[in-house]
Amino acid sequence: MTQSDSIAYDVVVIGAGPVGENVADRTRAAGLSTAIVESELVGGECSYWACMPSKALLRPVLARADARRLPGLADSVQGPLDTAAVLARRDGFTSHWKDDGQVQWVEGIGADLYRGLGRLAGPRTVEVTAPDGTRRVLTARHAVAVCTGSAAALPDLSGLADVRPWTSREATSAESAPGRLIVVGGGVVAVEMATAWQALGSRVTLLVRGEAGLLARMEPFAGELVAEGLTEAGVDLRTGTSVRSVTRENGTVVAVTDTGDRIEADEILFATGRVPRTADIGLETVGLEPGSWLSVDDSLRVDGHDWLYAVGDVNHRALLTHQGKYQARVAGAAIAARASGVPILESDPWGAHAATADHAAVPQVVFTDPEAASVGLSLAEAEQAGHRVRAVDVDLATVAGAGLYGDDYKGRARMVVDLEDEIIRGVTFVGPGVGEMIHSATVAVVGQVPLSRLWHAVPSYPTVSEVWLRLLEAYRDN
């Protein structure tokens, strides 16, 4: 098929995960004709193999942990979880890996869905190869948005493919709990899946390379408290340990570490990073390197290409679904503005066409026991960025609401204060239930609310949110 036989749209989106869906939603709302191309399930990684199934697995684990902290209830929840019931509920949240509902949503916004592999075939041109091998060419009058996400990175170990290791996909979609599970990694996927499968009946060994510990991108105390929780739950946590070799012998996985330890398990999960899903999308046809992360400006437009956008994981700015959806809203607005001939975009920080939060206010929740939640800059990041800052720490257990939440509550809060402007650059909470508190911190960081004004934001008593008052008092008194 030649380009003269192509189908023209204002916008073509490659990838129908949450990010691509949101780009399409915004461009359609602006009146731009939009095609969206998907090679797997509409709804993407988050819906079927990441956010939704992982949190469905973790929710009963955390609810039981909370119940066990409450006299009068603790004795009733000492038995094991009903693993089959948990997995069945997980299956419901993935729609049993069927995307009918998501397809209806795409149709409902008026976008055209093309099933198949979408590849760039030159500027403003996307070739779609359908599952039956037929091909169509789509052209974009205004923009092509690459929203293909990322995939699990696997280490370069000889014979690894023969071992059939788990990645995050297998870990969230497994049909049963393995008797023994090795988890390799110290990031979010590793600690969340170690939490889930240990509670669902597996004996988990967690191997963390280097001495930095868990959750290295958060404040150090976050990883320390999460490590303590995992160990108390029965996880065999080994830091400073790398996998030297791995084999599968008569169905049993055998991992040998750099210290010479031999660890046997039924499955092994590698949670050791992500790679961009850009190897086979035709980047070479527009002068870009296949398999690379795509560098973008704050409107999510690819450097050197005034028609090409890269939104979500592929730009490597913040590999989180909610952040990708935020980028999609910004990109959609920028595409619409440029298509309508707006001469100057609102590109200043916090403007309508600038993904400023990617730099200054990325929120994240780690659903472990205890939970870890953060937004903005850590103390080290703020100092590296040249801000004159001070960290203010509070033991969460000293807050009345924490004691009511559960006996023997353990947690910590940190507020990173900019001493020049007396605004908050970052906040970290660690403790049971803190995930639902982080948005208050996000509003404070994004709004650059002065501490003098925060004194008037009165937290309800007795809630865990009273930690805000304790943080302000600690800053004032020191």
PDB file of N, CA, C and O in Angstrom, residues 377 379 381-391 416-425 475:
ATOM      1  N   LEU A 377      10.884  16.035  45.890  1.00  0.00           N
ATOM      2  CA  LEU A 377      12.303  15.716  46.007  1.00  0.00           C
ATOM      3  C   LEU A 377      12.629  15.130  47.372  1.00  0.00           C
ATOM      4  O   LEU A 377      12.104  15.568  48.395  1.00  0.00           O
ATOM      5  N   LEU A 379      15.547  14.569  50.344  1.00  0.00           N
ATOM      6  CA  LEU A 379      16.543  15.510  50.868  1.00  0.00           C
ATOM      7  C   LEU A 379      17.774  15.536  49.978  1.00  0.00           C
ATOM      8  O   LEU A 379      18.268  16.619  49.616  1.00  0.00           O
ATOM      9  N   GLU A 381      18.077  14.685  46.800  1.00  0.00           N
ATOM     10  CA  GLU A 381      17.773  15.268  45.489  1.00  0.00           C
ATOM     11  C   GLU A 381      17.665  16.789  45.570  1.00  0.00           C
ATOM     12  O   GLU A 381      18.124  17.505  44.666  1.00  0.00           O
ATOM     13  N   ALA A 382      17.045  17.279  46.632  1.00  0.00           N
ATOM     14  CA  ALA A 382      16.908  18.728  46.787  1.00  0.00           C
ATOM     15  C   ALA A 382      18.271  19.389  46.942  1.00  0.00           C
ATOM     16  O   ALA A 382      18.535  20.463  46.365  1.00  0.00           O
ATOM     17  N   GLU A 383      19.135  18.765  47.712  1.00  0.00           N
ATOM     18  CA  GLU A 383      20.476  19.324  47.892  1.00  0.00           C
ATOM     19  C   GLU A 383      21.260  19.283  46.587  1.00  0.00           C
ATOM     20  O   GLU A 383      21.965  20.250  46.235  1.00  0.00           O
ATOM     21  N   GLN A 384      21.135  18.185  45.844  1.00  0.00           N
ATOM     22  CA  GLN A 384      21.828  18.070  44.563  1.00  0.00           C
ATOM     23  C   GLN A 384      21.328  19.094  43.560  1.00  0.00           C
ATOM     24  O   GLN A 384      22.079  19.549  42.691  1.00  0.00           O
ATOM     25  N   ALA A 385      20.054  19.480  43.683  1.00  0.00           N
ATOM     26  CA  ALA A 385      19.479  20.476  42.777  1.00  0.00           C
ATOM     27  C   ALA A 385      19.866  21.900  43.162  1.00  0.00           C
ATOM     28  O   ALA A 385      19.502  22.854  42.471  1.00  0.00           O
ATOM     29  N   GLY A 386      20.591  22.048  44.264  1.00  0.00           N
ATOM     30  CA  GLY A 386      21.066  23.365  44.656  1.00  0.00           C
ATOM     31  C   GLY A 386      20.156  24.130  45.589  1.00  0.00           C
ATOM     32  O   GLY A 386      20.407  25.315  45.872  1.00  0.00           O
ATOM     33  N   HIS A 387      19.109  23.493  46.087  1.00  0.00           N
ATOM     34  CA  HIS A 387      18.214  24.175  47.022  1.00  0.00           C
ATOM     35  C   HIS A 387      18.824  24.173  48.427  1.00  0.00           C
ATOM     36  O   HIS A 387      19.477  23.206  48.832  1.00  0.00           O
ATOM     37  N   ARG A 388      18.614  25.242  49.149  1.00  0.00           N
ATOM     38  CA  ARG A 388      19.006  25.280  50.563  1.00  0.00           C
ATOM     39  C   ARG A 388      17.828  24.767  51.366  1.00  0.00           C
ATOM     40  O   ARG A 388      16.806  25.442  51.491  1.00  0.00           O
ATOM     41  N   VAL A 389      17.961  23.563  51.884  1.00  0.00           N
ATOM     42  CA  VAL A 389      16.812  22.867  52.464  1.00  0.00           C
ATOM     43  C   VAL A 389      17.142  22.305  53.835  1.00  0.00           C
ATOM     44  O   VAL A 389      18.308  22.196  54.225  1.00  0.00           O
ATOM     45  N   ARG A 390      16.082  21.948  54.546  1.00  0.00           N
ATOM     46  CA  ARG A 390      16.213  21.252  55.812  1.00  0.00           C
ATOM     47  C   ARG A 390      15.170  20.163  55.880  1.00  0.00           C
ATOM     48  O   ARG A 390      14.025  20.370  55.468  1.00  0.00           O
ATOM     49  N   ALA A 391      15.571  18.998  56.379  1.00  0.00           N
ATOM     50  CA  ALA A 391      14.629  17.896  56.567  1.00  0.00           C
ATOM     51  C   ALA A 391      14.028  17.985  57.959  1.00  0.00           C
ATOM     52  O   ALA A 391      14.733  18.196  58.945  1.00  0.00           O
ATOM     53  N   VAL A 416      10.695  18.056  53.457  1.00  0.00           N
ATOM     54  CA  VAL A 416      11.898  18.745  53.009  1.00  0.00           C
ATOM     55  C   VAL A 416      11.517  20.184  52.701  1.00  0.00           C
ATOM     56  O   VAL A 416      10.753  20.455  51.762  1.00  0.00           O
ATOM     57  N   VAL A 417      12.018  21.103  53.506  1.00  0.00           N
ATOM     58  CA  VAL A 417      11.610  22.510  53.433  1.00  0.00           C
ATOM     59  C   VAL A 417      12.685  23.340  52.736  1.00  0.00           C
ATOM     60  O   VAL A 417      13.877  23.249  53.071  1.00  0.00           O
ATOM     61  N   ASP A 418      12.253  24.133  51.772  1.00  0.00           N
ATOM     62  CA  ASP A 418      13.126  25.106  51.123  1.00  0.00           C
ATOM     63  C   ASP A 418      13.259  26.304  52.054  1.00  0.00           C
ATOM     64  O   ASP A 418      12.280  27.010  52.319  1.00  0.00           O
ATOM     65  N   LEU A 419      14.448  26.562  52.555  1.00  0.00           N
ATOM     66  CA  LEU A 419      14.654  27.606  53.557  1.00  0.00           C
ATOM     67  C   LEU A 419      14.604  29.015  52.963  1.00  0.00           C
ATOM     68  O   LEU A 419      14.403  29.986  53.702  1.00  0.00           O
ATOM     69  N   GLU A 420      14.780  29.122  51.663  1.00  0.00           N
ATOM     70  CA  GLU A 420      14.707  30.436  51.029  1.00  0.00           C
ATOM     71  C   GLU A 420      13.267  30.908  50.909  1.00  0.00           C
ATOM     72  O   GLU A 420      12.926  32.035  51.280  1.00  0.00           O
ATOM     73  N   ASP A 421      12.404  30.039  50.376  1.00  0.00           N
ATOM     74  CA  ASP A 421      11.017  30.425  50.106  1.00  0.00           C
ATOM     75  C   ASP A 421      10.034  29.920  51.154  1.00  0.00           C
ATOM     76  O   ASP A 421       8.863  30.280  51.122  1.00  0.00           O
ATOM     77  N   GLU A 422      10.512  29.076  52.062  1.00  0.00           N
ATOM     78  CA  GLU A 422       9.673  28.441  53.077  1.00  0.00           C
ATOM     79  C   GLU A 422       8.454  27.758  52.438  1.00  0.00           C
ATOM     80  O   GLU A 422       7.312  27.962  52.808  1.00  0.00           O
ATOM     81  N   ILE A 423       8.774  26.942  51.427  1.00  0.00           N
ATOM     82  CA  ILE A 423       7.798  26.051  50.817  1.00  0.00           C
ATOM     83  C   ILE A 423       8.335  24.632  50.924  1.00  0.00           C
ATOM     84  O   ILE A 423       9.498  24.420  51.289  1.00  0.00           O
ATOM     85  N   ILE A 424       7.505  23.663  50.606  1.00  0.00           N
ATOM     86  CA  ILE A 424       7.888  22.262  50.734  1.00  0.00           C
ATOM     87  C   ILE A 424       8.374  21.740  49.384  1.00  0.00           C
ATOM     88  O   ILE A 424       7.673  21.868  48.366  1.00  0.00           O
ATOM     89  N   ARG A 425       9.542  21.159  49.360  1.00  0.00           N
ATOM     90  CA  ARG A 425      10.088  20.561  48.139  1.00  0.00           C
ATOM     91  C   ARG A 425       9.761  19.076  48.033  1.00  0.00           C
ATOM     92  O   ARG A 425       9.737  18.531  46.929  1.00  0.00           O
ATOM     93  N   TYR A 475       9.350  22.016  62.632  1.00  0.00           N
ATOM     94  CA  TYR A 475      10.098  23.027  61.866  1.00  0.00           C
ATOM     95  C   TYR A 475      10.209  24.326  62.649  1.00  0.00           C
ATOM     96  O   TYR A 475      11.286  24.929  62.739  1.00  0.00           O
TER      97      TYR A 475
END
